[in-house]
């Protein structure tokens, strides 16, 4: 079977297979199998013509492998072996070049030389690079000339113009084209845009727009305060625009520093300004870049100069002291009103207004000092004592008389000088003892002294004993200490357990001060090495055999017995009588307690307590208000005695008895007395004065007293003689 060696891509794809067995009678059948058979490629069974069903794209698949068969149409028997053949798709220029980005960003330093590489951009073409010129690209610049150029083969963009200045133009837009077919006519093309920025280099020196500046400052500006700013211009950016300002030759009153944020020169004060002494200043300021580019320093002066004139303005200044601070010395013990020192202040303004002085009393709470408001003389108000305070720190205020708001304070340190007005004394409290078996000339104590005074040549103390002492002596060591020695031996605690040794201590300052301090020496029992064992006085026996300890014990026993006797006597007297009130309650403070039951729960008006409070106002014929007012029996009573002398005598007697009772409680209490007395309103409760017999009485009235007396009515009415009959 014949087949083509090559197959080309056409808009209409068509070629033919033919077998030698085909006689043209239609008995031969052609069958196609493989890549795209039946879908992409179709074969005519009778003629063997192969057709493509659609347009082929090499970029999708560049080669297809197919198998052709020739069989008998009637029997399907193969007439020839399978034939394999390849269909290779040849490329045509149907793809344009493409860049990876639509826009690129790049930068190049300004003032770069011609041919300096900026950036390389490349495009890709999907066509076959091995066949023809479909994928051969050529680069060209469409926009950006004459500043930049592009390498036509590799797409590298380079500078094309010398001396490009960022300060003139900073940003450029360059359009690059890539065209296939080696740039020939009919080729396809693609473009991209490159944004190129010129980066800054230090090619511009700083320059002052004005070479003369005028600054005004008030004389009250504090040291370190800013009075003005100056600025130079530098078209560079970043660190290339950083500048440094300085005063040419320096200046004793002013200084200039650089504000790193604004790149301005800040003029500050180094020394206090004074309008009265100098009103105008002038100096030169230099500005330069802190970073220099070696490529551009030749032929250019990267610094500039300007003149600054400063004018001082006058202000109303507060008074100024001649010194600050003042240190004054004064001796202690000076009398009140003594001179201490003088402070002086003046108004620095041209008018020289008068000044008055005062002491800030918050710094002189004890009011030790005073100051003359006119001349500033400081005097004492009280005597000073260096031992209490060596220094006094006060503040003196100077105020303008015409403007009290203008004030100045100055510290005054007053040192109190020492005067020998204190006598020396023992440096500490000494615990001194001497052994009973001590020998003469034995050292028992070393003493020293202190003095609150401070002489200029140092302390020198002299020790001595005021009078000749038979027991002890003193040896001055001339180093402000002294030794106490025994003058004799054989001390005894029985004779004397303690000695008092007066020691005179004197200083050597003027006037000489001395004092007498007493050294207490105890007599103690010691061992053979001189170590103290006991300093308690020994118990000495008496002639009758009783020791002091025994006498003390006897005395204590007698005291204890006397205390026991007194205690028993007190307990006996404190035995109380029968309590006046036998009750669960302790009634005190004039509290009156009544225990009247009344006529029951429903009895709310049966008893008038006012009757007990004032018997004289009781109505003689008043009856109970809770029963029928019937007169059962006539009242048999005598008229009460108006003055109630018997009751009053009874109460007075009991009152005196309680007042004289030592066992009575010490607080107010209630005493209850059961005394009926003669002529009682209640009359006698004795049955002897009642009716002769119970039969003489009619108890029917009990039935009218209500349910509370029902039981009582049944008892008496039931026993009535008439009912029994």
XYZ file of C-alpha atoms in Angstrom:
725
model
C 0.000 0.000 0.000
C 1.283 3.354 -0.976
C 1.327 6.217 1.555
C 2.745 9.762 1.650
C 6.015 10.309 3.438
C 4.967 13.647 4.845
C 1.710 15.306 5.555
C 1.355 19.071 5.721
C -1.168 21.193 7.457
C -3.676 22.785 5.124
C -6.933 24.476 5.708
C -8.427 21.489 3.880
C -6.660 18.316 4.822
C -6.868 15.577 2.149
C -4.674 12.676 0.995
C -5.265 9.129 -0.342
C -4.255 5.586 0.545
C -4.234 3.016 -2.305
C -3.661 -0.741 -2.276
C -2.307 -2.816 -5.172
C -5.078 -5.253 -4.476
C -7.666 -2.683 -5.351
C -8.883 -3.391 -8.929
C -11.457 -0.662 -8.748
C -14.359 -3.107 -8.660
C -15.391 -2.098 -5.131
C -14.399 -5.356 -3.436
C -11.664 -3.698 -1.355
C -12.465 -1.942 1.888
C -10.173 0.544 3.655
C -10.182 0.763 7.502
C -8.366 3.494 9.590
C -7.357 3.212 13.276
C -5.101 5.182 15.677
C -4.875 8.777 17.017
C -7.978 10.672 16.050
C -9.316 7.929 13.754
C -13.063 8.217 13.328
C -13.173 11.614 15.033
C -10.408 13.810 13.731
C -9.585 11.723 10.669
C -12.096 9.913 8.411
C -11.307 7.476 5.565
C -13.398 6.623 2.510
C -13.877 2.845 2.635
C -13.991 2.525 -1.122
C -11.373 4.991 -2.357
C -9.037 5.219 0.667
C -9.203 9.008 0.762
C -8.434 10.417 4.281
C -10.075 13.665 5.335
C -9.606 15.891 8.461
C -12.843 16.815 10.159
C -11.530 20.083 11.685
C -8.589 22.465 11.674
C -5.414 21.032 13.181
C -3.337 23.018 15.703
C 0.304 22.157 16.102
C 0.435 23.830 19.505
C -2.096 21.285 20.732
C -0.584 18.143 19.079
C 2.275 18.120 16.596
C 2.080 14.437 15.396
C -0.566 11.704 14.996
C 0.116 7.947 14.510
C -2.458 6.023 12.412
C -2.921 2.383 11.261
C -4.534 1.478 7.900
C -6.037 -1.926 6.898
C -7.173 -3.314 3.564
C -9.795 -6.073 3.784
C -12.142 -7.873 1.453
C -15.498 -6.168 1.638
C -17.363 -9.451 1.394
C -15.291 -11.715 3.657
C -13.443 -9.124 5.803
C -10.259 -11.012 5.096
C -7.118 -8.904 5.260
C -5.689 -8.398 1.861
C -2.498 -6.738 3.109
C -0.722 -6.400 6.458
C -1.432 -3.330 8.685
C 0.345 -0.241 7.620
C 1.473 2.396 10.222
C 2.087 5.935 9.215
C 2.653 9.278 11.004
C 0.965 12.543 10.258
C 3.234 15.452 11.307
C 1.622 18.889 11.615
C 3.831 21.613 10.195
C 3.806 25.020 12.023
C 2.466 28.261 10.687
C 2.794 31.689 12.345
C -0.487 31.835 14.194
C 0.727 32.981 17.699
C 1.902 36.501 18.587
C 4.716 37.126 21.088
C 3.592 37.698 24.707
C 5.325 39.363 27.689
C 4.958 37.958 31.211
C 3.657 41.300 32.587
C 1.700 44.114 31.124
C 3.814 46.670 33.044
C 7.281 46.450 34.543
C 8.906 48.728 37.144
C 12.598 49.556 37.168
C 14.973 52.239 38.382
C 18.366 53.563 37.414
C 20.542 56.152 39.206
C 20.364 59.616 37.794
C 23.372 60.971 35.946
C 24.206 57.435 34.791
C 26.466 56.974 31.764
C 25.065 56.088 28.339
C 24.543 52.365 27.947
C 23.845 51.695 31.638
C 21.614 48.651 31.839
C 18.211 49.324 33.359
C 16.198 46.106 33.013
C 15.725 43.176 30.621
C 12.276 42.202 29.409
C 11.613 39.116 27.265
C 8.607 37.794 25.400
C 7.651 34.216 24.445
C 6.103 32.845 21.206
C 4.120 29.584 21.184
C 5.054 28.815 17.566
C 7.733 26.265 16.629
C 11.129 27.777 17.161
C 12.819 25.074 15.101
C 10.798 25.651 11.996
C 11.002 28.844 10.080
C 10.926 32.309 11.654
C 7.558 31.977 13.342
C 9.137 32.182 16.799
C 12.151 34.371 16.047
C 11.595 37.612 17.941
C 13.004 41.094 17.476
C 12.679 43.842 20.183
C 12.211 47.504 19.447
C 11.316 50.641 21.460
C 8.099 52.376 20.591
C 8.146 55.027 23.359
C 10.927 56.377 25.582
C 13.393 57.761 23.110
C 15.810 59.458 23.178
C 16.320 58.618 26.860
C 16.458 54.838 26.550
C 17.226 52.139 23.998
C 16.599 48.401 23.823
C 18.738 45.523 22.585
C 16.827 44.007 19.664
C 17.929 40.461 20.415
C 17.600 40.080 24.203
C 15.283 42.945 25.211
C 17.758 44.719 27.557
C 16.828 48.369 28.122
C 19.731 50.780 28.496
C 20.183 54.511 29.049
C 20.659 56.414 25.805
C 21.048 60.003 26.997
C 23.819 61.291 29.286
C 23.226 63.505 32.335
C 19.638 62.579 33.057
C 18.792 64.574 36.185
C 16.209 63.341 38.664
C 15.611 66.865 39.848
C 14.553 67.742 36.248
C 12.513 64.621 35.460
C 12.149 61.616 37.690
C 9.750 59.153 35.979
C 9.725 57.767 32.411
C 7.322 55.474 30.544
C 8.992 53.150 27.996
C 7.002 50.912 25.584
C 8.833 47.861 24.144
C 7.597 45.768 21.197
C 8.485 42.123 20.449
C 7.799 40.975 16.843
C 8.168 37.465 15.367
C 9.173 36.475 11.838
C 12.488 38.178 12.626
C 10.748 41.487 12.461
C 9.689 41.069 8.851
C 6.514 42.470 7.517
C 3.552 40.278 8.250
C 4.933 39.068 11.536
C 2.886 39.156 14.726
C 3.887 41.423 17.673
C 3.239 42.107 21.366
C 4.052 45.100 23.605
C 4.704 45.891 27.272
C 5.250 49.061 29.312
C 8.218 49.703 31.608
C 7.953 52.464 34.298
C 11.494 53.665 34.904
C 12.350 55.910 37.888
C 15.598 57.790 38.248
C 16.952 57.141 41.747
C 18.616 59.989 43.597
C 22.329 60.554 43.983
C 23.936 63.377 45.898
C 24.638 65.548 42.917
C 23.106 68.747 44.336
C 24.695 70.730 47.199
C 22.590 72.526 49.836
C 21.928 76.175 49.157
C 20.441 79.014 51.226
C 17.654 80.798 49.441
C 18.547 83.908 51.467
C 22.060 84.481 52.644
C 20.978 86.786 55.462
C 18.615 85.965 58.335
C 17.337 88.223 61.125
C 16.185 86.726 64.439
C 14.631 88.465 67.455
C 14.964 87.081 71.001
C 13.748 88.306 74.374
C 16.368 88.566 77.053
C 14.388 86.324 79.410
C 14.870 83.271 77.158
C 16.193 80.400 79.216
C 19.500 78.725 78.450
C 18.885 75.987 75.884
C 15.785 77.694 74.542
C 15.295 78.095 70.780
C 15.051 81.629 69.379
C 14.760 80.932 65.634
C 15.177 78.547 62.680
C 16.939 78.808 59.335
C 16.753 76.398 56.397
C 18.802 75.591 53.324
C 17.365 73.847 50.259
C 18.683 70.587 48.821
C 16.795 69.071 45.863
C 18.118 65.638 46.702
C 16.103 63.237 48.799
C 16.766 60.744 51.582
C 20.189 60.735 53.114
C 21.513 62.706 50.156
C 19.483 65.660 51.466
C 20.642 65.392 55.080
C 22.386 68.555 56.217
C 24.417 69.762 59.160
C 24.478 73.356 60.427
C 27.263 74.985 62.424
C 28.403 78.456 63.450
C 31.622 79.415 61.761
C 34.257 79.833 64.435
C 31.774 78.980 67.206
C 30.025 81.429 69.487
C 29.962 81.901 73.268
C 26.284 82.948 73.438
C 24.560 81.006 70.664
C 24.666 77.559 69.159
C 22.887 75.938 66.218
C 21.691 72.347 65.961
C 20.034 70.415 63.130
C 16.439 69.264 63.319
C 16.686 65.819 61.716
C 12.986 65.796 60.844
C 12.737 69.105 59.026
C 16.450 69.546 58.172
C 16.322 73.028 59.668
C 18.980 74.784 61.701
C 17.689 75.637 65.209
C 19.427 78.548 66.959
C 19.569 78.059 70.737
C 20.890 80.022 73.712
C 24.147 78.952 75.356
C 24.464 81.905 77.733
C 21.884 84.124 79.414
C 20.964 87.189 77.389
C 21.064 90.686 78.854
C 19.483 93.555 76.996
C 21.249 96.098 79.181
C 24.717 94.760 78.391
C 24.386 93.800 74.692
C 21.484 94.135 72.321
C 22.751 92.892 68.898
C 24.710 89.847 67.733
C 25.910 88.673 64.320
C 27.528 85.410 63.209
C 27.921 83.204 60.114
C 26.281 79.794 59.717
C 27.636 77.020 57.507
C 25.495 74.213 56.048
C 26.819 71.062 54.365
C 25.712 67.570 53.407
C 26.503 64.846 55.867
C 26.907 62.266 53.041
C 28.966 62.964 49.928
C 29.162 61.008 46.655
C 32.742 60.824 45.453
C 31.598 60.897 41.818
C 30.244 64.422 42.133
C 32.445 66.221 44.670
C 34.873 67.383 41.998
C 34.196 70.865 40.864
C 31.265 71.429 43.268
C 31.226 73.069 46.683
C 28.835 70.980 48.777
C 28.350 73.659 51.448
C 26.897 77.119 51.727
C 27.011 80.086 54.125
C 24.568 82.611 55.538
C 24.737 85.513 57.998
C 22.472 85.555 61.064
C 21.715 88.766 62.974
C 20.110 88.465 66.413
C 18.371 91.397 68.102
C 17.668 91.245 71.851
C 14.400 92.659 73.170
C 14.060 94.095 76.651
C 11.677 92.574 79.216
C 10.853 93.470 82.790
C 13.258 91.165 84.624
C 13.059 90.130 88.262
C 15.729 91.298 90.711
C 19.133 89.665 90.480
C 21.252 88.762 93.512
C 24.959 89.448 93.513
C 25.652 85.884 94.625
C 23.829 82.596 94.400
C 23.928 80.994 96.892
C 25.078 82.864 99.999
C 27.147 81.084 102.671
C 27.328 82.958 105.995
C 28.994 81.975 109.252
C 27.819 83.023 112.721
C 28.870 81.943 116.230
C 26.429 80.099 118.405
C 25.047 81.651 121.589
C 24.970 85.066 119.946
C 22.266 87.241 121.437
C 18.983 87.880 119.683
C 19.273 90.770 117.241
C 22.900 90.011 116.388
C 24.211 90.646 112.892
C 24.473 87.585 110.647
C 25.135 88.849 107.127
C 23.864 90.912 104.203
C 22.323 89.876 100.900
C 22.082 92.249 97.971
C 19.923 92.295 94.840
C 19.198 94.865 92.168
C 16.817 95.330 89.281
C 18.781 94.481 86.105
C 16.505 96.651 83.962
C 17.607 100.096 82.904
C 15.109 101.700 85.271
C 16.742 99.969 88.267
C 13.559 99.860 90.323
C 13.838 99.617 94.161
C 13.838 96.141 95.709
C 12.555 94.876 99.056
C 13.685 91.738 100.896
C 11.845 89.058 102.879
C 12.456 85.585 104.291
C 10.344 82.685 103.127
C 8.951 81.550 106.480
C 8.406 78.040 105.163
C 12.203 77.733 105.305
C 12.424 79.336 108.767
C 9.617 77.718 110.715
C 11.291 78.415 114.067
C 11.648 82.110 113.165
C 15.306 82.258 114.070
C 16.202 85.021 111.632
C 14.950 88.373 110.431
C 15.905 90.514 107.439
C 15.777 94.231 106.863
C 13.380 94.740 103.952
C 15.377 97.727 102.650
C 19.077 96.854 102.925
C 18.930 93.021 103.176
C 20.660 92.756 106.571
C 20.016 89.394 108.234
C 19.874 89.292 112.044
C 19.005 86.676 114.660
C 15.667 86.590 116.450
C 16.785 83.887 118.889
C 20.056 82.531 120.209
C 21.520 79.770 118.035
C 22.764 76.450 119.362
C 25.195 74.533 117.188
C 24.547 71.343 119.117
C 20.905 71.456 117.983
C 21.596 72.424 114.366
C 24.905 73.119 112.651
C 23.344 74.599 109.489
C 20.289 76.709 108.793
C 19.094 76.894 105.195
C 16.716 79.742 104.501
C 15.407 81.354 101.320
C 15.489 85.109 100.852
C 13.025 86.644 98.393
C 13.760 89.899 96.545
C 10.689 91.651 95.103
C 10.352 94.716 92.922
C 8.355 97.318 94.796
C 6.604 98.577 91.674
C 5.831 95.098 90.349
C 5.338 92.501 93.113
C 5.091 89.735 90.516
C 8.786 90.109 89.750
C 10.486 88.108 92.490
C 13.725 86.176 92.838
C 14.710 83.663 95.482
C 18.183 82.862 96.652
C 19.276 80.190 99.143
C 21.209 81.393 102.164
C 23.223 78.751 104.030
C 24.039 79.868 107.585
C 26.742 77.865 109.323
C 26.711 78.011 113.111
C 30.263 78.161 114.452
C 31.075 76.304 117.632
C 31.574 77.985 121.011
C 32.872 75.978 123.951
C 29.633 75.995 125.920
C 29.311 72.306 126.768
C 31.231 70.413 129.398
C 32.628 66.944 128.680
C 31.002 63.902 130.253
C 31.409 60.141 130.398
C 31.360 58.542 126.994
C 29.087 55.766 128.283
C 27.548 54.322 131.417
C 30.179 52.186 133.134
C 29.533 49.005 135.151
C 32.534 49.024 137.466
C 33.328 46.564 140.237
C 36.227 45.858 142.571
C 37.080 42.449 143.966
C 37.193 41.923 147.701
C 40.615 40.338 147.397
C 42.016 43.062 145.149
C 45.457 44.494 145.808
C 46.488 48.128 145.933
C 47.256 49.697 142.562
C 44.987 47.311 140.666
C 43.289 48.661 137.459
C 39.529 48.348 137.775
C 38.201 50.625 134.981
C 39.319 52.710 131.963
C 37.102 55.715 131.333
C 36.756 58.136 128.412
C 34.740 61.278 127.722
C 32.789 62.972 124.959
C 32.019 66.620 124.246
C 29.338 67.895 121.866
C 31.538 70.888 121.079
C 33.973 70.735 118.166
C 37.158 72.723 118.844
C 39.392 73.520 115.914
C 42.413 71.712 117.384
C 40.462 68.683 118.565
C 39.421 67.544 122.024
C 41.802 67.347 124.963
C 40.295 66.107 128.223
C 41.806 66.173 131.728
C 40.587 63.686 134.371
C 40.955 64.142 138.143
C 39.306 63.276 141.465
C 37.766 66.195 143.260
C 39.192 65.257 146.655
C 41.701 62.830 148.079
C 40.066 59.407 148.071
C 41.445 56.709 150.430
C 40.083 53.895 148.290
C 40.728 54.832 144.653
C 42.976 56.983 142.542
C 42.939 58.110 138.899
C 45.735 58.191 136.337
C 45.230 60.449 133.268
C 46.672 58.726 130.185
C 46.673 62.034 128.215
C 44.876 60.423 125.286
C 41.391 61.461 126.439
C 41.173 58.348 128.626
C 42.026 57.658 132.267
C 42.577 54.562 134.461
C 40.851 54.031 137.807
C 43.181 52.220 140.267
C 42.687 50.912 143.779
C 44.547 52.810 146.464
C 44.277 49.962 148.937
C 43.321 46.294 149.104
C 40.944 44.240 151.194
C 37.479 45.519 150.345
C 34.537 43.911 152.115
C 30.897 43.781 151.070
C 29.913 43.568 154.757
C 31.422 46.939 155.418
C 30.277 48.644 152.181
C 28.891 47.074 149.043
C 29.085 50.166 146.811
C 31.349 53.220 146.444
C 30.620 56.503 144.672
C 33.675 58.038 143.019
C 33.269 61.634 141.701
C 35.469 62.262 138.636
C 36.116 65.786 137.317
C 36.488 66.040 133.498
C 37.757 69.293 131.938
C 38.420 70.347 128.318
C 41.162 72.621 126.981
C 39.091 75.060 124.914
C 38.240 78.617 125.865
C 36.469 79.150 128.131
C 37.334 75.930 129.917
C 34.312 73.740 130.649
C 34.320 70.987 133.259
C 31.832 68.620 134.823
C 31.764 66.071 137.607
C 30.556 62.595 136.772
C 30.044 59.935 139.396
C 31.493 56.475 138.863
C 29.685 53.746 140.839
C 32.022 50.980 142.020
C 30.466 47.786 143.344
C 32.280 45.412 145.682
C 32.040 41.849 144.391
C 33.298 38.403 145.270
C 35.852 37.152 142.731
C 37.818 34.001 142.142
C 41.584 33.781 142.248
C 41.800 35.009 138.636
C 39.809 38.141 139.374
C 36.637 36.976 137.629
C 33.455 38.338 139.229
C 31.261 35.705 140.895
C 28.713 37.632 142.963
C 28.058 41.238 143.843
C 25.061 40.699 146.190
C 25.629 41.844 149.784
C 26.269 38.943 152.222
C 23.727 38.111 154.958
C 25.270 39.157 158.290
C 24.310 37.160 161.481
C 22.893 38.973 164.537
C 24.028 38.361 168.104
C 20.785 36.596 169.078
C 21.204 34.045 166.293
C 18.539 35.466 163.914
C 19.678 36.476 160.500
C 18.215 39.209 158.376
C 16.572 36.633 156.127
C 14.855 35.030 159.097
C 13.496 38.354 160.292
C 12.112 39.100 156.847
C 10.382 35.704 156.727
C 8.792 36.267 160.163
C 7.562 39.671 159.092
C 5.964 38.234 155.947
C 4.148 35.567 157.981
C 2.692 38.185 160.334
C 1.480 40.256 157.384
C -0.195 37.207 155.793
C -2.020 36.345 159.067
C -3.292 39.881 159.417
C -4.584 39.820 155.838
C -6.458 36.549 156.509
C -8.130 37.982 159.622
C -9.212 41.110 157.799
C -10.580 39.012 154.919
C -12.735 36.847 157.238
C -14.081 39.906 159.005
C -15.054 41.489 155.708
C -16.773 38.322 154.518
C -18.723 38.070 157.745
C -19.997 41.617 157.490
C -21.001 41.025 153.899
C -23.476 38.291 154.825
C -26.749 39.624 153.560
C -30.140 39.506 155.194
C -33.165 37.967 153.521
C -33.682 39.780 150.233
C -36.217 42.544 150.311
C -37.689 41.425 147.024
C -38.187 37.755 146.330
C -38.832 37.833 142.624
C -37.446 36.579 139.383
C -36.852 40.176 138.402
C -34.344 42.550 139.887
C -36.405 45.723 140.234
C -34.265 48.873 140.311
C -34.288 52.487 139.283
C -37.749 53.283 140.760
C -39.524 50.552 138.784
C -42.868 49.622 140.398
C -44.169 46.105 139.775
C -47.794 45.116 140.300
C -49.155 41.578 140.337
C -52.893 42.110 140.223
C -54.789 39.337 138.443
C -58.078 41.122 138.024
C -61.351 39.574 137.016
C -60.187 37.454 134.104
C -59.504 37.905 130.421
C -62.671 39.914 129.813
C -62.102 42.182 132.796
C -60.741 45.421 131.315
C -62.425 47.946 133.628
C -62.734 46.168 136.959
C -59.794 47.769 138.695
C -58.665 51.378 138.789
C -54.953 51.502 139.554
C -55.236 55.159 140.425
C -56.827 54.121 143.651
C -53.598 52.574 144.865
C -51.643 55.661 143.920
C -53.924 58.074 145.838
C -56.310 56.439 148.290
C -57.686 59.813 149.382
C -59.413 60.444 146.068
C -61.214 57.118 146.115
C -64.943 57.401 146.105
C -66.259 55.769 149.233
C -69.281 54.332 147.452
C -67.593 53.404 144.193
C -68.516 49.917 143.097
C -67.133 47.521 140.582
C -67.873 48.484 137.037
C -68.122 44.943 135.706
C -71.165 43.807 137.813
C -74.655 44.980 138.510
C -74.457 47.778 141.087
C -76.351 46.175 143.986
C -75.834 47.028 147.610
C -75.527 43.622 149.202
C -74.074 44.614 152.524
C -73.628 47.967 154.123
C -70.095 49.198 154.477
C -68.747 49.039 157.934
C -65.668 51.172 158.092
C -64.431 54.131 159.950
C -63.146 57.220 158.261
C -59.452 57.006 157.436
C -57.031 59.096 159.364
C -56.144 61.961 157.089
C -52.484 62.304 157.971
C -51.711 58.492 158.073
C -49.145 59.004 160.834
C -48.882 55.316 161.641
C -48.006 54.400 158.024
C -45.530 57.277 157.758
C -43.828 56.258 161.020
C -43.643 52.674 159.823
C -42.013 53.666 156.521
C -39.540 56.080 158.163
C -38.489 53.393 160.583
C -37.866 50.893 157.841
C -36.006 53.547 155.773
C -33.616 54.328 158.644
C -33.084 50.638 159.162
C -32.054 50.169 155.528
C -29.838 53.291 155.483
C -27.880 52.075 158.493
C -27.566 48.524 157.153
C -23.953 48.046 155.842
C -25.068 45.058 153.782
C -27.623 47.041 151.803
C -26.924 47.222 148.032
C -25.217 50.433 146.821
C -27.910 51.167 144.201
C -31.483 52.384 144.359
C -33.882 49.517 145.047
C -37.541 48.895 145.703
C -38.655 47.814 149.194
C -42.094 46.230 149.630
C -43.871 46.446 153.011
C -47.006 44.528 154.065
C -48.632 46.885 156.541
C -52.371 47.258 156.665
C -52.654 49.964 159.286
C -55.738 51.137 161.040
C -58.649 52.468 159.057
C -57.747 50.574 155.848
C -60.145 51.175 152.982
C -60.185 47.447 152.342
C -61.248 46.865 155.953
C -60.402 43.678 157.761
C -60.284 40.433 155.852
C -60.792 38.368 158.999
C -63.809 36.070 159.081
C -64.384 36.977 162.754
C -66.036 40.213 161.737
C -68.148 38.605 159.046
C -71.819 37.679 159.464
C -72.601 35.287 162.254
C -73.423 32.397 159.977
C -73.226 31.650 156.357
C -76.934 31.248 156.370
C -77.390 34.962 156.934
C -75.958 35.598 153.475
C -77.530 35.178 150.046
C -75.032 34.091 147.380
C -77.390 34.306 144.446
C -75.613 37.388 143.204
C -72.626 35.209 142.247
C -74.556 33.839 139.317
C -74.662 37.321 137.844
C -70.922 37.755 137.840
C -70.344 35.984 134.610
C -68.748 32.686 133.517
C -65.545 33.430 135.372
C -67.333 32.924 138.741
C -69.609 30.068 137.668
C -67.730 27.471 139.708
C -67.764 29.685 142.812
C -71.512 30.291 142.427
C -72.187 26.565 142.246
C -70.196 25.967 145.433
C -72.001 28.576 147.584
C -75.454 28.539 146.091
C -75.511 24.789 146.230
C -74.891 24.839 150.014
C -77.656 27.334 150.762
C -80.003 26.151 153.602
C -83.096 26.843 151.529
C -81.836 24.634 148.706
C -80.944 21.885 151.127
C -84.471 21.977 152.517
